[in-house]
Short mmCIF file of C-alpha atoms in Angstrom, two decimals:
data_model
loop_
_atom_site.label_atom_id
_atom_site.label_comp_id
_atom_site.label_asym_id
_atom_site.label_seq_id
_atom_site.Cartn_x
_atom_site.Cartn_y
_atom_site.Cartn_z
CA MET A 73 -7.99 -16.52 24.02
CA GLY A 74 -11.59 -16.56 23.35
CA LEU A 75 -12.48 -15.07 19.84
CA ASN A 76 -14.99 -12.70 21.74
CA GLN A 77 -12.27 -11.65 24.40
CA GLN A 78 -11.61 -8.08 24.46
CA VAL A 79 -7.67 -6.93 23.91
CA GLU A 80 -6.67 -3.39 25.23
CA ARG A 81 -4.19 -2.23 22.76
CA SER A 82 -2.25 1.36 22.83
CA ALA A 83 -2.75 2.90 19.69
CA PRO A 84 0.58 3.38 18.07
CA GLN A 85 1.80 7.14 18.16
CA GLY A 86 1.49 8.69 15.01
CA GLU A 87 4.69 9.62 12.83
CA THR A 88 3.79 13.08 10.85
CA ILE A 89 5.70 13.49 7.51
CA GLY A 90 3.89 16.56 6.07
CA VAL A 91 1.04 19.18 6.41
CA ARG A 92 -1.48 19.12 3.86
CA HIS A 93 -3.26 22.23 2.49
CA GLY A 94 -6.63 22.14 0.88
CA MET A 95 -8.46 19.02 -0.20
CA TRP A 96 -5.84 17.74 -2.21
CA GLY A 97 -2.70 19.45 -1.26
CA VAL A 98 -2.87 21.46 -4.43
CA HIS A 99 -0.92 25.15 -4.50
CA GLY A 100 -2.02 28.03 -6.54
CA SER A 101 -4.94 28.12 -8.86
CA GLY A 102 -5.47 24.43 -9.24
CA ASP A 103 -7.96 23.47 -6.07
CA THR A 104 -11.29 23.86 -7.54
CA THR A 105 -12.78 22.35 -4.56
CA GLY A 106 -13.77 24.97 -2.53
CA PHE A 107 -11.51 23.68 0.57
CA GLY A 108 -8.48 25.72 0.01
CA GLY A 109 -8.58 26.81 3.61
CA LEU A 110 -8.42 23.20 4.98
CA ILE A 111 -5.14 22.31 6.78
CA ARG A 112 -4.31 18.94 8.37
CA GLU A 113 -1.37 16.68 9.27
CA ILE A 114 -0.29 14.01 7.43
CA THR A 115 0.01 11.18 9.91
CA LEU A 116 1.48 7.49 9.37
CA PRO A 117 1.24 4.91 12.59
CA SER A 118 4.42 4.20 13.99
CA GLU A 119 5.51 0.86 14.90
CA SER A 120 3.50 -1.22 17.61
CA ALA A 121 4.91 -2.94 21.10
CA ARG A 122 4.19 -6.46 22.14
CA PRO A 123 1.96 -7.81 22.88
CA TYR A 124 -0.01 -7.03 19.81
CA GLY A 125 -3.07 -8.93 20.84
CA GLY A 126 -5.21 -11.97 19.80
CA TRP A 127 -3.36 -14.07 16.92
CA PHE A 128 -1.54 -11.21 15.74
CA ASP A 129 1.46 -12.32 18.18
CA SER A 130 1.40 -16.11 16.87
CA VAL A 131 1.16 -15.04 13.06
CA VAL A 132 4.16 -12.59 13.77
CA ASP A 133 6.19 -15.16 16.04
CA ILE A 134 5.71 -17.92 12.98
CA LEU A 135 7.09 -15.45 10.35
CA GLU A 136 10.03 -14.85 12.51
CA GLU A 137 10.49 -18.39 12.90
CA LEU A 138 10.59 -18.97 9.19
CA ILE A 139 13.03 -16.20 8.72
CA GLU A 140 15.59 -17.22 11.29
CA ALA A 141 15.47 -20.88 10.05
CA GLU A 142 16.38 -19.70 6.76
CA GLY A 143 19.69 -17.98 8.37
CA LEU A 144 18.43 -14.37 8.06
CA ALA A 145 17.82 -11.66 10.50
CA VAL A 146 14.60 -10.69 11.50
CA LYS A 147 15.03 -6.69 11.21
CA ASP A 148 16.33 -7.39 7.52
CA VAL A 149 12.96 -8.80 6.58
CA ILE A 150 10.49 -7.34 8.62
CA GLU A 151 10.96 -3.41 9.01
CA ARG A 152 8.21 -2.83 11.63
CA VAL A 153 4.41 -4.27 12.81
CA VAL A 154 1.71 -1.99 13.15
CA VAL A 155 -1.43 -2.87 14.69
CA ASP A 156 -3.93 0.07 13.96
CA ARG A 157 -7.76 -0.10 14.25
CA ASP A 158 -7.30 -3.62 15.05
CA GLU A 159 -5.79 -4.38 11.76
CA LEU A 160 -2.54 -6.08 11.83
CA THR A 161 0.00 -4.81 8.84
CA ILE A 162 3.64 -6.20 8.57
CA PHE A 163 6.13 -3.63 6.67
CA ILE A 164 8.46 -6.65 4.81
CA SER A 165 11.57 -5.00 2.94
CA ARG A 166 11.13 -5.10 -0.71
CA GLN A 167 14.28 -7.70 -1.30
CA HIS A 168 12.30 -10.39 0.85
CA LEU A 169 8.75 -9.95 -0.33
CA LEU A 170 8.29 -13.13 -2.88
CA GLN A 171 10.08 -15.24 0.16
CA VAL A 172 7.50 -13.77 2.96
CA CYS A 173 4.60 -14.42 0.41
CA GLN A 174 5.58 -18.01 -0.04
CA TRP A 175 5.64 -18.70 3.61
CA LEU A 176 2.53 -16.94 4.42
CA ARG A 177 0.75 -18.77 1.75
CA ASP A 178 2.33 -22.44 2.17
CA ASP A 179 3.10 -22.63 6.03
CA GLN A 180 0.13 -24.63 7.53
CA ASP A 181 -0.05 -22.54 10.62
CA LEU A 182 -0.40 -19.28 8.60
CA ARG A 183 -2.04 -20.47 5.17
CA PHE A 184 -2.80 -16.93 3.75
CA GLU A 185 -3.91 -18.68 0.61
CA LEU A 186 -5.76 -15.72 -0.91
CA CYS A 187 -4.31 -11.94 -2.28
CA LEU A 188 -6.91 -9.55 -2.54
CA GLY A 189 -4.63 -7.53 -4.56
CA VAL A 190 -2.34 -4.67 -4.52
CA SER A 191 -2.69 -0.57 -3.63
CA GLY A 192 -0.38 1.90 -4.43
CA VAL A 193 -0.02 4.91 -2.28
CA HIS A 194 2.19 8.03 -2.50
CA TYR A 195 3.70 9.83 0.27
CA PRO A 196 6.09 12.73 -0.92
CA GLY A 197 6.84 13.55 2.41
CA ASP A 198 8.12 10.04 3.34
CA LYS A 199 11.70 10.70 2.23
CA GLY A 200 13.01 7.74 0.84
CA ARG A 201 9.97 5.45 0.99
CA GLU A 202 7.56 8.12 -1.14
CA PHE A 203 5.80 4.72 -2.61
CA HIS A 204 3.79 1.87 -0.63
CA ALA A 205 2.42 -0.92 -2.03
CA VAL A 206 -0.34 -2.35 0.10
CA TYR A 207 -1.18 -6.19 -0.09
CA ALA A 208 -4.50 -7.39 1.47
CA LEU A 209 -3.85 -11.08 2.13
CA MET A 210 -6.56 -13.78 3.62
CA SER A 211 -6.47 -17.00 5.07
CA VAL A 212 -9.41 -19.12 3.91
CA THR A 213 -8.37 -21.86 6.41
CA HIS A 214 -8.33 -19.87 9.59
CA ASN A 215 -10.41 -16.75 8.50
CA ARG A 216 -7.73 -14.19 9.03
CA ASN A 217 -6.75 -11.38 7.23
CA LEU A 218 -3.80 -9.17 7.50
CA ARG A 219 -2.09 -6.28 5.25
CA LEU A 220 1.50 -6.53 3.96
CA GLU A 221 3.23 -3.05 3.32
CA VAL A 222 6.35 -2.52 1.19
CA THR A 223 7.96 0.92 0.44
CA CYS A 224 10.45 1.85 -2.15
CA PRO A 225 12.09 5.31 -2.96
CA ASP A 226 10.95 7.58 -5.42
CA MET A 227 14.04 7.48 -7.29
CA ASP A 228 14.09 3.72 -7.58
CA CYS A 229 10.29 2.50 -7.75
CA ARG A 230 10.60 -0.76 -8.06
CA ILE A 231 9.12 -3.83 -6.49
CA PRO A 232 9.12 -7.76 -7.24
CA SER A 233 6.21 -8.78 -8.64
CA VAL A 234 3.83 -11.44 -6.70
CA VAL A 235 2.26 -13.15 -9.46
CA SER A 236 4.34 -16.33 -9.69
CA ILE A 237 2.64 -17.05 -6.11
CA TYR A 238 -0.52 -15.11 -6.06
CA PRO A 239 -1.35 -15.27 -9.98
CA GLY A 240 -4.66 -13.09 -9.34
CA ASN A 241 -2.65 -10.28 -8.53
CA ASP A 242 -1.78 -9.84 -12.38
CA TRP A 243 -4.22 -6.93 -13.37
CA HIS A 244 -4.02 -5.31 -9.96
CA GLU A 245 -0.16 -4.75 -10.51
CA ARG A 246 -0.76 -3.30 -13.80
CA GLU A 247 -3.38 -1.05 -12.59
CA THR A 248 -1.13 0.01 -9.81
CA TRP A 249 1.75 0.64 -12.24
CA ASP A 250 -0.42 2.49 -14.91
CA LEU A 251 -1.94 4.80 -12.35
CA MET A 252 1.13 5.11 -9.71
CA GLY A 253 3.91 4.35 -11.58
CA ILE A 254 5.41 1.22 -9.28
CA ILE A 255 7.51 -0.96 -11.71
CA PHE A 256 6.60 -4.65 -10.63
CA THR A 257 9.87 -6.43 -11.73
CA GLY A 258 9.10 -9.76 -13.30
CA HIS A 259 5.72 -9.14 -14.14
CA PRO A 260 4.66 -11.16 -17.27
CA GLY A 261 3.06 -8.07 -19.10
CA LEU A 262 3.24 -4.68 -17.35
CA THR A 263 0.96 -2.59 -19.81
CA ARG A 264 -1.67 0.29 -18.95
CA THR A 265 -4.94 -1.15 -17.94
CA ALA A 266 -7.00 2.57 -17.63
CA MET A 267 -4.91 5.12 -19.44
CA PRO A 268 -4.00 5.27 -23.07
CA ASP A 269 -0.76 3.14 -24.16
CA ASP A 270 0.90 6.74 -25.27
CA TRP A 271 -0.11 8.58 -22.22
CA VAL A 272 2.98 10.21 -20.37
CA GLY A 273 3.13 10.07 -16.75
CA HIS A 274 1.04 8.04 -13.74
CA PRO A 275 -2.12 10.38 -12.55
CA GLN A 276 -2.88 9.01 -9.36
CA ARG A 277 0.81 10.49 -8.09
CA LYS A 278 0.49 13.52 -5.71
CA ASP A 279 3.02 15.42 -7.50
CA TYR A 280 1.19 14.83 -10.83
CA PRO A 281 -0.19 18.20 -12.63
CA LEU A 282 -3.91 18.71 -11.73
CA GLY A 283 -5.04 18.95 -15.50
CA GLY A 284 -6.48 17.15 -17.80
CA VAL A 285 -8.29 16.80 -21.43
CA PRO A 286 -11.56 18.54 -22.22
CA VAL A 287 -14.60 16.14 -22.01
CA GLU A 288 -17.49 15.76 -24.11
CA TYR A 289 -20.60 15.59 -22.10
CA LYS A 290 -24.26 15.62 -23.99
CA GLY A 291 -22.92 18.03 -26.46
CA ALA A 292 -21.21 20.27 -24.42
CA THR A 293 -17.56 20.48 -23.54
CA VAL A 294 -16.09 20.11 -19.95
CA PRO A 295 -12.74 21.97 -19.50
CA PRO A 296 -9.66 20.57 -17.86
CA PRO A 297 -9.63 21.48 -13.79
CA ASP A 298 -6.67 23.38 -14.15
CA THR A 299 -8.38 25.68 -16.63
CA ARG A 300 -11.69 26.07 -14.20
CA ARG A 301 -12.44 29.06 -11.87
CA SER A 302 -10.23 28.84 -8.94
CA TYR A 303 -11.77 29.08 -5.28
CA ASN A 304 -8.81 29.84 -3.29
#
């Protein structure tokens, strides 16, 4: 298939996990954005059907072959494959994350040598999968990009560290733990990067209180958001 050949892909049906009221989903007097009347559904793309199109199928095929050669069931390793906005996302079960990363990096037909970091996302409405860790991978050899996504529940927000395979992920995992609270087990030094060492909680969680501390700015004091005037 030529690089410039267009592939028709049906958009995956969305999975609605909640409804957001206001700009940040804040209830009560905490929304100071002026968008308190905004209402929209929170929707995640669901699993895509084959053919995915282009090189997406071959990458998933190779990964499935490696999984089966290891004596594992594909469904136990790959939770789902999503193609959305011409981007490939493979959801991996967290207990097999390290092995999958090893294959993606080392197999000659995959060669995703570069991990561009990990981002944490909090979906309180995605019950049992409230926290998502999203890894952006790039193959320098084949000039391809894909996304790995791993989920974990709020009650056990632990995901294996991939620093042993992608050493450059060290700082990204620390930042994701600091701001989101995902614990990367096996990380060599999981300490805060942005918040003070004695800070309580993880401020990018959707359930974190909208508040703060007074901030000095050119001699004046800016009060915390939860003490400002409400626009609701």
